[in-house]
Amino acid sequence: MSAKLEERLLTLFILLVVLGMTAVSTGYRAPARLVPLVVGVLTSCLFLGVTVTVFVPRFRRRTQKAEPIPLETFPETWEDEDTEQTAAQRHSEFKIIGSLVVLTAVTYVIGFLPSIFLYVLLFLCFQSKESWWMALAVAGSVLAVVYGVFVQALHVPLHSGIF
Amino acid sequence: MFDSELFAATIGTMLGWPGVFYLLSGSVIGMVFGAIPGLSGTTAIVVLIPMTFGMDPVPAMLWLGSAYGASTYGGAIPAILINTPGEPPNAATILDGYPMARKGQAGIALAAAATASTLGGVIGLLVTFLMIPVLSSMIMAFSYQEFFAMALLGLCVIAVVGEGTLLKGLAAGGLGLMLSFIGYDPLTSVLRYTLGIEYLWDGIAVVPALFGLLAVAEITDLLVEQKTIMEPDVEEEEEGQVWEGIKVTFRNLPLVIRSSAVGTIVGAIPGVGGTVAGFMAYMQAKQTCKDNEGFGKGDVRGVIAPEAANDAKEGGALLPTLAFGIPGSSAMAVFLGALTLHGLDTGQDIFLTNLDVVYMLIVALLGSHMVAAVFGLSLAKKVAILTRIRPALYGPTIFVVCLIGSFALRNSFGDVVVTVLFGILGYELRKFGYSRIALILGLLLGTMAETAFRQSLMTDQGMAGFVTRPISLVLLVLAAIIVLAPYVKNYLHRRRRLVGQA
């Protein structure tokens, strides 16, 4: 998937969310819907504008020139619209975001302490390509600090899993 | 009213034994709590309060005050180094602090933050003392209309933050506002946008969302791009950064004073919140400083202004807490609880019968700012090394700390899920040039703006109140100027260029 397509999908997704929220707000009682409705309509208009600039390159260039605030540095996406992210980057993106989602799910099942140890260990070994010894040392240190600060000192009842 | 002998004796107590121990240990604890995302100065006080039960009120206040005073600087460290504010009031520091770190100027930014924090703290307390005669009338002058105008002014920062295009910035701000409406309607208790999920009844927790949007998104980007925080083509100046940070802060002393005044006034108004102080100070810096094109790209003045305001606001918040028993911030509410636990009453009584406690709180805040500055300046160079380490080494640790920090806030696993979801959203927004700060501002100020707006409509004055009340009118005019200024400037610039060509 190219960066351009990804951006279009993101913009459309947010636009649909905002439109949906605006539509839903019409069903609330009068005082509760006033501000969400007004903000929702305005935000929908803004995202419609963004959608137009994302889908029609001519408008994108125009807004870029007209706006007083310079663009953030993400040059490959803006300067050359057809540029695709490298396969390696895309792969890495999926792996990192995927690992975060898996970490959350695993934490829910087995609890914080075992899951953070495993996550740091496996991440350092397989993603960062560190040696097992280094990974073990870092994962152990993180576990010790988390246990010392949050469990022992602050008495935070860390989630311990569903079993 | 001012008892110079007692004040001197209080300073003597702080610098004697065991006073100096409470000052140093409290300051270190405060800095550590401020620097760890998820913890805060308020958490530090909450943790320390049980340990003060057996203590006299004066050393207890010294310990608690020291911990709180140093925590605000602690929050600036992750804001500058990993684009994540240790506490929400440090959010404005990331606008220029993080770009400075990327340019290899983390040492300058950290040193400037430490110096500005100390100066801001001292000025805040001094301004507070000077304001005692007019403070009560000033606080009373603030009503719903003014609260709304303040929130609107805070939202106007969206127009001046330099991430992404203006259209996308405004859209992201709108999205943030929409997300802030999730949960119970504050005035009618109608459930809005909760999709039947019980967790959403209280709305989206701001701090976990902040961790996701900033820390998780930023670290994900660094890991994907496989780059260090400091940009690879930048050569860091090894020597003199700390000294340069101190010098540049003193060179901008008028800015420090202005920002501290903003912080003190905002801090003294209960209910406005410290985050507004940082953003308002940033905005006034951008509007009033010459050569402001560098703001948002790593201008040290963008670090000095919010940091000075952040620490000054604590001085401002202290006085209404002590004088009227009205806490100016969440931390002051906890302080109020601590005073009650030690059998102390607020209001006129505390100034008549326990003036030593009041003085101790003030000197503890002053002393902790000094200690934080010394620690901050001596550690700045060492801490800045993080910007040169491969993110693959510390990235997973930061993810883990963010998730546990989110959980620790309310012991809710839902907050962990919010952090991850907002992390993914933040990464995508960052990638395609949407302003995450605008979204955060909307999320932070949405509830306050909506509540104040609707409460204003319920008053006798209705809509007219916004323009008939002088403070509200001034704030609204300021907001309009801030939004329109870039366009007017652009128009004038284009006109001058056309005239020049002709």
XYZ file of C-alpha atoms in Angstrom:
665
model
C 0.000 0.000 0.000
C 1.442 3.361 -0.977
C 1.765 6.239 1.490
C -0.735 8.189 -0.616
C -3.371 5.484 -0.321
C -2.705 5.119 3.392
C -3.183 8.856 3.895
C -6.428 8.794 1.925
C -7.747 5.906 3.970
C -6.792 7.642 7.243
C -8.460 10.901 6.214
C -11.612 9.118 5.059
C -11.732 7.105 8.276
C -11.482 10.205 10.465
C -14.014 12.038 8.297
C -16.475 9.172 8.713
C -15.909 9.093 12.475
C -16.510 12.830 12.799
C -19.578 12.710 10.534
C -20.902 9.777 12.553
C -20.393 11.608 15.842
C -22.086 14.709 14.452
C -25.058 12.668 13.269
C -25.332 10.877 16.614
C -25.240 14.156 18.529
C -28.523 15.245 16.902
C -30.224 12.580 18.991
C -29.157 13.994 22.362
C -31.254 16.312 24.516
C -31.024 19.975 23.513
C -28.477 21.259 26.067
C -26.221 18.213 25.694
C -26.067 18.374 21.908
C -25.463 22.103 21.441
C -21.666 22.224 21.573
C -20.946 18.760 20.065
C -23.236 19.556 17.138
C -21.647 22.923 16.408
C -18.100 21.596 16.802
C -19.030 18.462 14.853
C -20.330 20.424 11.859
C -17.254 22.675 11.842
C -14.862 19.736 12.206
C -16.663 17.816 9.443
C -16.221 20.821 7.144
C -12.532 20.989 8.027
C -12.026 17.289 7.355
C -13.952 17.595 4.096
C -11.465 20.287 3.149
C -8.585 18.023 4.131
C -10.134 15.168 2.112
C -10.314 17.368 -0.959
C -6.677 18.381 -0.581
C -5.653 14.763 -0.079
C -7.560 13.441 -3.090
C -6.951 16.334 -5.482
C -3.231 17.103 -5.810
C -3.930 20.545 -7.298
C -5.670 21.658 -4.079
C -2.969 20.133 -1.911
C -0.320 22.195 -3.638
C -2.470 25.284 -3.343
C -3.029 24.892 0.405
C 0.644 24.188 0.903
C 1.579 27.455 -0.729
C -1.131 29.498 0.924
C -0.664 28.355 4.476
C 1.481 30.520 6.709
C 2.808 27.619 8.740
C 5.512 25.507 7.121
C 5.045 21.801 6.683
C 6.492 19.347 9.105
C 9.378 17.358 7.822
C 8.018 14.343 6.063
C 9.424 15.208 2.708
C 9.098 11.942 0.870
C 5.316 11.937 1.319
C 4.780 15.553 0.382
C 7.270 16.258 -2.327
C 6.755 13.134 -4.344
C 3.258 11.834 -3.983
C 3.962 8.567 -5.716
C 6.806 7.659 -3.422
C 6.141 4.407 -1.634
C 7.543 3.505 1.688
C 10.257 0.936 1.430
C 9.155 -2.620 2.047
C 11.545 -2.840 4.995
C 10.008 0.218 6.643
C 6.503 -1.071 6.079
C 7.489 -4.436 7.515
C 9.110 -2.788 10.525
C 6.029 -0.597 11.079
C 3.734 -3.624 11.157
C 6.084 -5.505 13.461
C 6.379 -2.655 15.989
C 2.713 -1.719 16.066
C 1.750 -5.388 16.003
C 4.080 -6.145 18.897
C 2.456 -3.364 20.943
C -1.010 -4.765 20.292
C 0.195 -8.275 21.175
C 1.853 -6.907 24.343
C -1.450 -5.368 25.415
C -3.368 -8.590 24.780
C -0.754 -10.764 26.498
C -0.622 -8.372 29.470
C -4.367 -8.694 29.838
C -4.070 -12.477 29.919
C -0.904 -13.123 31.965
C -0.410 -9.795 33.780
C 2.130 -6.986 33.623
C 5.252 -8.445 35.194
C 5.727 -11.583 33.038
C 4.552 -9.845 29.885
C 6.910 -6.855 30.142
C 9.857 -9.155 30.803
C 9.000 -11.283 27.757
C 8.280 -8.246 25.577
C 11.543 -6.450 26.320
C 13.525 -9.699 25.985
C 11.976 -10.766 22.684
C 11.979 -7.248 21.234
C 15.666 -6.774 21.965
C 16.557 -10.223 20.601
C 14.491 -10.322 17.440
C 13.804 -6.705 16.491
C 16.898 -4.953 17.824
C 19.191 -7.959 17.134
C 20.922 -7.653 20.484
C 22.657 -10.619 22.093
C 20.644 -12.831 24.439
C 22.825 -11.779 27.364
C 22.278 -8.099 26.711
C 18.546 -8.645 26.206
C 18.300 -10.663 29.425
C 20.170 -7.984 31.364
C 17.955 -5.142 30.071
C 14.704 -7.114 30.505
C 15.728 -8.128 34.023
C 16.633 -4.543 34.938
C 13.344 -3.183 33.595
C 11.428 -5.832 35.527
C 13.360 -5.060 38.721
C 12.782 -1.289 38.406
C 9.080 -1.710 37.618
C 8.649 -4.112 40.533
C 10.643 -1.898 42.907
C 8.988 1.406 41.981
C 5.403 0.448 41.184
C 4.793 -2.646 43.327
C 7.038 -2.161 46.343
C 7.291 1.626 46.689
C 3.981 2.847 45.257
C 1.851 -0.233 46.040
C 0.176 -0.072 42.638
C -1.925 -3.246 42.276
C -0.586 -4.123 38.823
C -2.935 -6.188 36.682
C -1.952 -9.819 37.271
C -3.841 -11.493 34.454
C -7.195 -13.189 34.171
C -6.248 -16.495 35.753
C 1.976 41.312 58.322
C 5.459 40.221 57.133
C 7.473 38.827 60.053
C 11.087 39.060 58.919
C 12.473 37.340 62.020
C 10.217 34.346 61.609
C 11.015 34.211 57.893
C 14.739 34.170 58.629
C 14.228 31.499 61.282
C 12.300 29.386 58.762
C 15.162 29.616 56.286
C 17.497 28.615 59.124
C 15.326 25.571 59.890
C 15.383 24.546 56.234
C 19.151 24.823 55.997
C 19.795 23.145 59.368
C 19.555 19.446 60.200
C 17.263 17.611 59.440
C 15.731 20.382 57.301
C 18.357 20.091 54.614
C 17.730 16.331 54.425
C 14.011 16.895 53.831
C 14.812 19.548 51.250
C 17.276 17.388 49.297
C 15.412 14.090 49.540
C 12.078 15.758 48.759
C 13.541 17.524 45.734
C 15.108 14.340 44.358
C 11.887 12.375 44.879
C 9.921 15.166 43.206
C 12.261 15.300 40.212
C 12.096 11.529 39.731
C 8.304 11.487 40.002
C 8.054 14.393 37.579
C 10.382 12.729 35.086
C 8.568 9.373 34.944
C 5.579 9.552 32.596
C 2.470 8.594 34.529
C 3.718 9.842 37.853
C 3.630 13.504 38.843
C 4.312 15.965 41.619
C 0.820 15.302 42.910
C 1.583 11.561 43.088
C 4.801 12.361 44.948
C 2.860 14.304 47.602
C 0.250 11.552 47.850
C 3.000 8.949 48.400
C 4.816 11.100 50.967
C 1.786 12.228 53.011
C 1.449 8.935 54.964
C 5.124 9.207 55.913
C 4.549 12.663 57.424
C 1.875 11.516 59.901
C 4.300 11.360 62.811
C 6.068 14.592 61.877
C 5.498 18.163 63.016
C 3.651 20.288 60.455
C 6.669 22.494 59.642
C 9.121 19.754 58.530
C 6.209 17.899 56.920
C 5.432 20.935 54.753
C 9.121 21.304 53.966
C 9.269 17.734 52.670
C 6.016 17.907 50.709
C 6.768 21.378 49.334
C 10.248 20.311 48.213
C 8.893 17.246 46.426
C 6.266 19.257 44.632
C 8.491 22.211 43.760
C 11.091 20.035 42.034
C 8.601 17.881 40.126
C 7.742 20.521 37.530
C 11.329 20.625 36.282
C 11.449 16.817 36.324
C 8.542 16.806 33.862
C 10.548 18.857 31.378
C 13.240 16.174 31.011
C 11.170 13.572 29.102
C 9.386 16.406 27.276
C 12.700 17.522 25.788
C 14.314 14.123 25.316
C 11.517 11.822 24.171
C 8.747 14.242 23.220
C 6.626 13.131 26.184
C 5.720 15.524 28.975
C 6.277 14.009 32.420
C 3.129 15.886 33.460
C 0.441 17.546 31.281
C 1.608 21.104 32.203
C 4.923 20.339 30.491
C 3.115 19.642 27.204
C 4.005 23.054 25.738
C 7.713 22.405 26.351
C 7.788 19.666 23.714
C 6.945 22.166 20.953
C 10.520 23.452 20.874
C 12.300 21.242 23.407
C 12.145 18.083 21.328
C 13.181 19.758 18.053
C 16.165 21.149 19.980
C 17.083 17.638 21.109
C 16.874 16.478 17.492
C 19.224 19.278 16.499
C 21.770 18.107 19.080
C 20.931 20.901 21.527
C 19.364 18.816 24.294
C 21.923 20.144 26.787
C 20.981 23.756 26.022
C 17.268 22.959 26.260
C 17.606 21.089 29.572
C 19.784 23.792 31.095
C 17.485 26.558 29.861
C 14.494 24.667 31.260
C 16.207 24.284 34.649
C 17.173 27.945 34.809
C 13.801 29.200 33.571
C 11.981 26.899 36.015
C 13.961 28.272 38.937
C 13.552 31.887 37.896
C 9.866 31.309 37.152
C 9.329 29.694 40.542
C 11.014 32.546 42.374
C 9.245 35.240 40.358
C 5.917 33.440 40.788
C 6.222 33.480 44.543
C 7.317 37.142 44.567
C 4.495 38.184 42.248
C 2.066 36.273 44.447
C 3.185 38.236 47.493
C 2.826 41.504 45.620
C -0.631 40.489 44.447
C -1.997 39.696 47.909
C -3.969 42.971 48.187
C -5.731 42.543 44.830
C -5.849 38.771 44.597
C -9.261 38.175 46.096
C -10.939 40.758 43.858
C -9.098 39.329 40.856
C -10.270 35.796 41.593
C -13.818 37.010 42.117
C -13.704 38.801 38.746
C -13.386 35.440 36.997
C -16.650 33.790 36.129
C -17.886 31.301 33.504
C -17.429 33.763 30.656
C -13.790 34.322 31.579
C -13.186 30.590 31.975
C -14.576 30.027 28.495
C -12.480 32.864 27.082
C -9.371 31.394 28.760
C -10.098 27.956 27.292
C -10.662 29.506 23.868
C -7.400 31.396 24.170
C -5.672 28.113 24.980
C -7.272 26.495 21.935
C -5.972 29.311 19.754
C -2.480 27.927 20.231
C -3.579 25.513 17.493
C -3.136 28.409 15.072
C 0.445 29.039 16.117
C 1.859 25.541 16.590
C 4.088 24.658 13.692
C 3.275 20.996 13.024
C 1.578 20.244 9.703
C -0.615 22.571 7.654
C -3.033 25.005 9.289
C -6.056 23.216 7.778
C -4.923 19.888 9.174
C -4.065 21.541 12.501
C -7.553 23.001 12.850
C -9.116 19.698 11.797
C -7.039 17.810 14.380
C -8.048 20.367 17.029
C -11.704 19.794 16.100
C -11.199 16.031 16.359
C -9.667 16.526 19.818
C -12.682 18.578 20.887
C -15.073 15.913 19.580
C -13.186 13.220 21.504
C -13.348 15.347 24.671
C -17.162 15.215 24.504
C -17.164 11.432 24.993
C -18.694 10.370 28.310
C -21.105 12.000 30.714
C -22.247 15.474 29.763
C -20.921 17.515 32.713
C -24.132 19.489 33.190
C -26.997 17.134 32.302
C -25.320 13.742 32.858
C -26.462 12.554 29.415
C -24.150 9.821 28.119
C -22.551 10.811 24.822
C -20.698 8.669 22.261
C -20.004 5.845 24.737
C -21.091 3.027 22.352
C -22.355 1.156 25.400
C -18.811 0.796 26.741
C -18.750 1.392 30.485
C -15.123 2.565 30.445
C -16.087 5.533 28.262
C -18.648 6.877 30.748
C -15.952 9.020 32.362
C -14.620 10.076 28.978
C -11.234 9.458 27.437
C -8.516 9.739 30.068
C -6.278 12.558 28.905
C -2.940 11.407 30.321
C -2.980 7.913 28.738
C -4.048 9.509 25.453
C -1.149 11.934 25.789
C 1.327 9.099 26.354
C 0.044 7.367 23.243
C -0.080 10.403 20.977
C 3.364 11.631 21.950
C 5.602 8.943 23.469
C 4.340 5.786 21.746
C 3.994 7.522 18.379
C 7.419 9.136 18.610
C 9.253 6.003 19.681
C 7.450 3.963 17.013
C 8.660 6.454 14.420
C 12.240 6.325 15.718
C 12.165 2.526 15.667
C 10.704 2.345 12.158
C 13.145 4.882 10.778
C 15.962 3.323 12.824
C 17.333 6.708 13.757
C 18.471 8.282 17.006
C 16.576 11.199 18.606
C 19.401 13.472 17.460
C 19.269 13.707 13.696
C 22.145 11.771 12.108
C 23.491 14.674 10.058
C 23.753 16.924 13.122
C 27.005 17.354 14.922
C 26.463 17.930 18.607
C 28.486 20.611 20.276
C 30.060 18.607 23.057
C 31.126 21.424 25.340
C 29.420 24.472 26.733
C 25.789 23.514 26.151
C 24.809 23.782 29.802
C 26.506 27.153 30.202
C 24.907 28.331 26.951
C 21.471 27.273 28.278
C 21.954 29.344 31.424
C 23.250 32.356 29.498
C 20.459 32.324 26.932
C 17.845 32.236 29.715
C 19.325 35.295 31.399
C 19.575 37.035 28.021
C 15.817 36.491 27.742
C 14.997 37.714 31.238
C 12.115 39.965 30.084
C 10.532 36.896 28.472
C 11.007 34.932 31.711
C 9.325 37.724 33.677
C 6.416 37.995 31.221
C 5.896 34.233 31.164
C 6.123 34.038 34.949
C 3.466 36.737 35.256
C 1.205 34.767 32.891
C 1.854 31.592 34.899
C 1.170 33.252 38.239
C -2.115 34.777 37.130
C -3.333 31.549 35.501
C -2.191 29.540 38.528
C -4.085 31.771 40.925
C -7.372 31.169 39.125
C -8.906 27.948 40.432
C -10.106 25.535 37.786
C -8.127 26.798 34.811
C -5.381 24.173 35.011
C -1.641 24.307 34.642
C -1.622 23.159 31.020
C -3.220 26.415 29.934
C -0.425 28.377 31.656
C 2.305 26.682 29.597
C 0.504 27.111 26.286
C -0.492 30.712 27.010
C 3.101 31.566 27.899
C 4.296 29.860 24.709
C 1.780 31.799 22.680
C 2.718 35.163 24.211
C 6.385 34.332 23.571
C 5.714 33.592 19.924
C 3.607 36.706 19.523
C 5.916 39.110 21.349
C 9.419 37.895 20.452
C 11.268 39.245 17.450
C 12.491 36.764 14.799
C 9.868 34.223 15.795
C 10.126 32.075 12.647
C 12.143 29.512 14.567
C 9.364 28.741 17.052
C 8.208 25.149 16.715
C 11.486 24.172 15.070
C 13.741 24.307 18.101
C 13.838 27.873 19.408
C 15.109 27.957 22.986
C 12.641 30.734 23.831
C 9.885 28.171 23.197
C 11.337 26.168 26.095
C 12.035 29.097 28.412
C 8.517 30.582 28.270
C 6.438 27.496 29.184
C 8.930 26.293 31.793
C 8.995 29.680 33.552
C 5.186 29.801 33.497
C 4.867 26.220 34.776
C 6.844 26.890 37.905
C 5.419 30.364 38.438
C 1.894 28.988 38.405
C 2.596 27.043 41.603
C 3.276 30.291 43.443
C 0.032 31.645 42.061
C -1.874 28.527 43.071
C -0.466 28.577 46.611
C -2.074 31.791 47.748
C -5.773 31.095 47.087
C -5.181 27.661 48.605
C -3.850 29.119 51.832
C -5.844 32.334 51.952
C -9.288 31.103 50.899
C -9.012 27.313 51.052
C -9.653 27.221 47.294
C -7.068 24.968 45.614
C -5.659 26.439 42.403
C -4.602 23.012 41.094
C -4.924 19.298 41.821
C -1.610 19.347 43.685
C -2.841 22.208 45.847
C -5.993 20.232 46.612
C -3.739 17.449 47.923
C -1.748 20.035 49.898
C -4.996 21.235 51.394
C -5.689 17.658 52.496
C -2.199 17.429 53.999
C -2.751 20.648 55.964
C -6.046 19.322 57.303
C -4.400 16.011 58.258
C -1.885 17.976 60.295
C -4.677 19.844 62.038
C -4.160 23.150 60.246
C -6.951 25.398 59.030
C -6.673 27.536 55.932
C -7.965 31.082 55.575
C -7.104 33.920 57.899
C -6.300 31.477 60.729
C -3.226 30.030 59.105
C -1.752 33.508 58.602
C -2.414 34.438 62.234
C -1.614 31.232 64.121
C 0.588 29.138 61.823
C 2.575 31.662 59.862
C 5.654 29.432 60.261
C 3.934 26.738 58.157
C 3.095 29.269 55.436
C 6.669 30.532 55.374
C 8.014 26.998 55.335
C 5.873 26.105 52.322
C 7.159 29.162 50.498
C 10.829 28.613 51.324
C 10.455 24.879 50.566
C 9.163 25.714 47.079
C 11.967 28.260 46.619
C 14.613 25.894 47.977
C 13.439 22.967 45.872
C 13.609 25.101 42.726
C 17.245 25.864 43.557
C 18.030 22.203 44.271
C 16.247 21.116 41.077
C 18.266 23.671 39.115
C 21.570 22.423 40.575
C 20.674 18.781 39.890
C 19.207 19.636 36.517
C 22.217 21.605 35.372
C 24.714 19.041 36.600
C 22.825 16.160 35.022
C 21.794 17.900 31.787
C 24.854 16.836 29.820
C 24.667 13.238 31.015
C 20.933 12.906 30.415
C 21.336 14.386 26.935
C 23.356 11.300 25.945
C 20.000 9.546 25.476
C 19.576 11.485 22.240
C 22.554 9.632 20.746
C 21.622 6.094 21.811
C 19.944 3.761 19.304
C 16.184 3.750 20.086
C 16.140 -0.030 19.598
C 17.805 -0.269 23.016
C 15.445 1.896 25.074
C 12.311 1.914 22.871
C 10.659 -1.191 24.387
C 11.415 0.103 27.891
C 9.653 3.388 27.131
C 6.661 1.502 25.717
C 6.488 -0.564 28.893
C 6.830 2.464 31.202
C 4.081 4.279 29.286
C 1.706 1.325 29.578
C 2.379 0.820 33.289
C 2.244 4.582 33.912
C -1.171 4.699 32.216
C -2.400 1.790 34.304
C -1.044 3.257 37.546
C -3.092 6.443 37.129
C -6.438 4.801 37.909
C -5.612 1.089 38.073
C -7.633 0.672 34.904
C -6.661 -1.621 32.042
C -8.839 0.500 29.777
C -6.252 3.275 30.117
C -3.600 0.902 28.736
C -5.780 0.200 25.705
C -6.320 3.949 25.246
C -2.539 4.508 25.263
C -1.985 1.890 22.553
C -4.883 3.068 20.370
C -3.826 6.710 20.638
C -0.247 5.602 19.983
C -1.284 4.111 16.649
C -3.446 7.151 15.853
C -0.606 9.493 16.843
C 1.862 7.650 14.622
C -0.455 7.891 11.623
C -1.236 11.558 12.314
C 2.456 12.353 12.627
C 3.224 10.551 9.420
C 0.715 12.548 7.406
C 1.342 15.976 8.871
C -1.578 16.363 11.285
C -0.782 18.368 14.403
C -0.903 16.091 17.432
C -0.540 19.087 19.751
C -3.731 20.552 18.288
C -5.552 17.295 18.990
C -4.183 17.239 22.545
C -5.265 20.838 23.142
C -8.780 20.006 21.991
C -8.852 16.964 24.244
C -7.493 18.877 27.241
C -9.590 22.007 26.978
C -12.784 20.691 25.377
C -14.620 19.845 28.581
C -13.621 23.093 30.279
C -14.637 25.167 27.239
C -17.990 23.409 26.833
C -18.905 23.540 30.509
C -17.957 27.202 30.872
C -19.761 28.116 27.641
C -23.005 26.457 28.661
C -22.815 27.789 32.212
C -22.333 31.265 30.742
C -25.511 30.856 28.698
C -27.406 29.950 31.866
C -26.478 33.220 33.570
C -28.635 36.358 33.328
C -26.233 37.930 30.880
C -26.401 35.020 28.398
C -24.333 35.417 25.222
C -23.972 39.141 25.868
C -21.858 38.336 28.924
C -18.916 37.412 26.721
C -18.615 40.960 25.415
C -20.011 43.000 28.298
C -17.593 41.599 30.869
C -14.265 43.399 30.353
C -11.851 40.538 31.119
C -13.784 38.151 28.896
C -13.859 40.728 26.082
C -10.114 41.355 26.323
C -9.379 37.612 26.260
C -11.667 37.053 23.267
C -10.086 39.946 21.373
C -6.669 38.464 22.150
C -7.848 35.109 20.814
C -9.057 36.753 17.600
C -5.734 38.580 17.181
C -3.789 35.341 17.637
C -5.818 33.513 14.995
C -5.790 36.367 12.499
C -2.217 37.569 13.034
C -0.521 35.030 10.696
C -2.937 35.895 7.877
C -2.543 39.644 8.343
C 1.219 39.219 8.498
C 1.165 37.105 5.332
C -1.046 39.638 3.560
C 1.185 42.547 4.526
C 4.277 40.580 3.529
C 2.785 39.770 0.106
C 1.716 43.375 -0.374
C 5.169 44.672 0.499
C 6.694 42.207 -1.948
C 4.301 43.265 -4.718
C 5.031 46.930 -4.052
C 8.741 46.119 -4.104
C 8.424 44.340 -7.461
C 6.451 47.236 -8.917
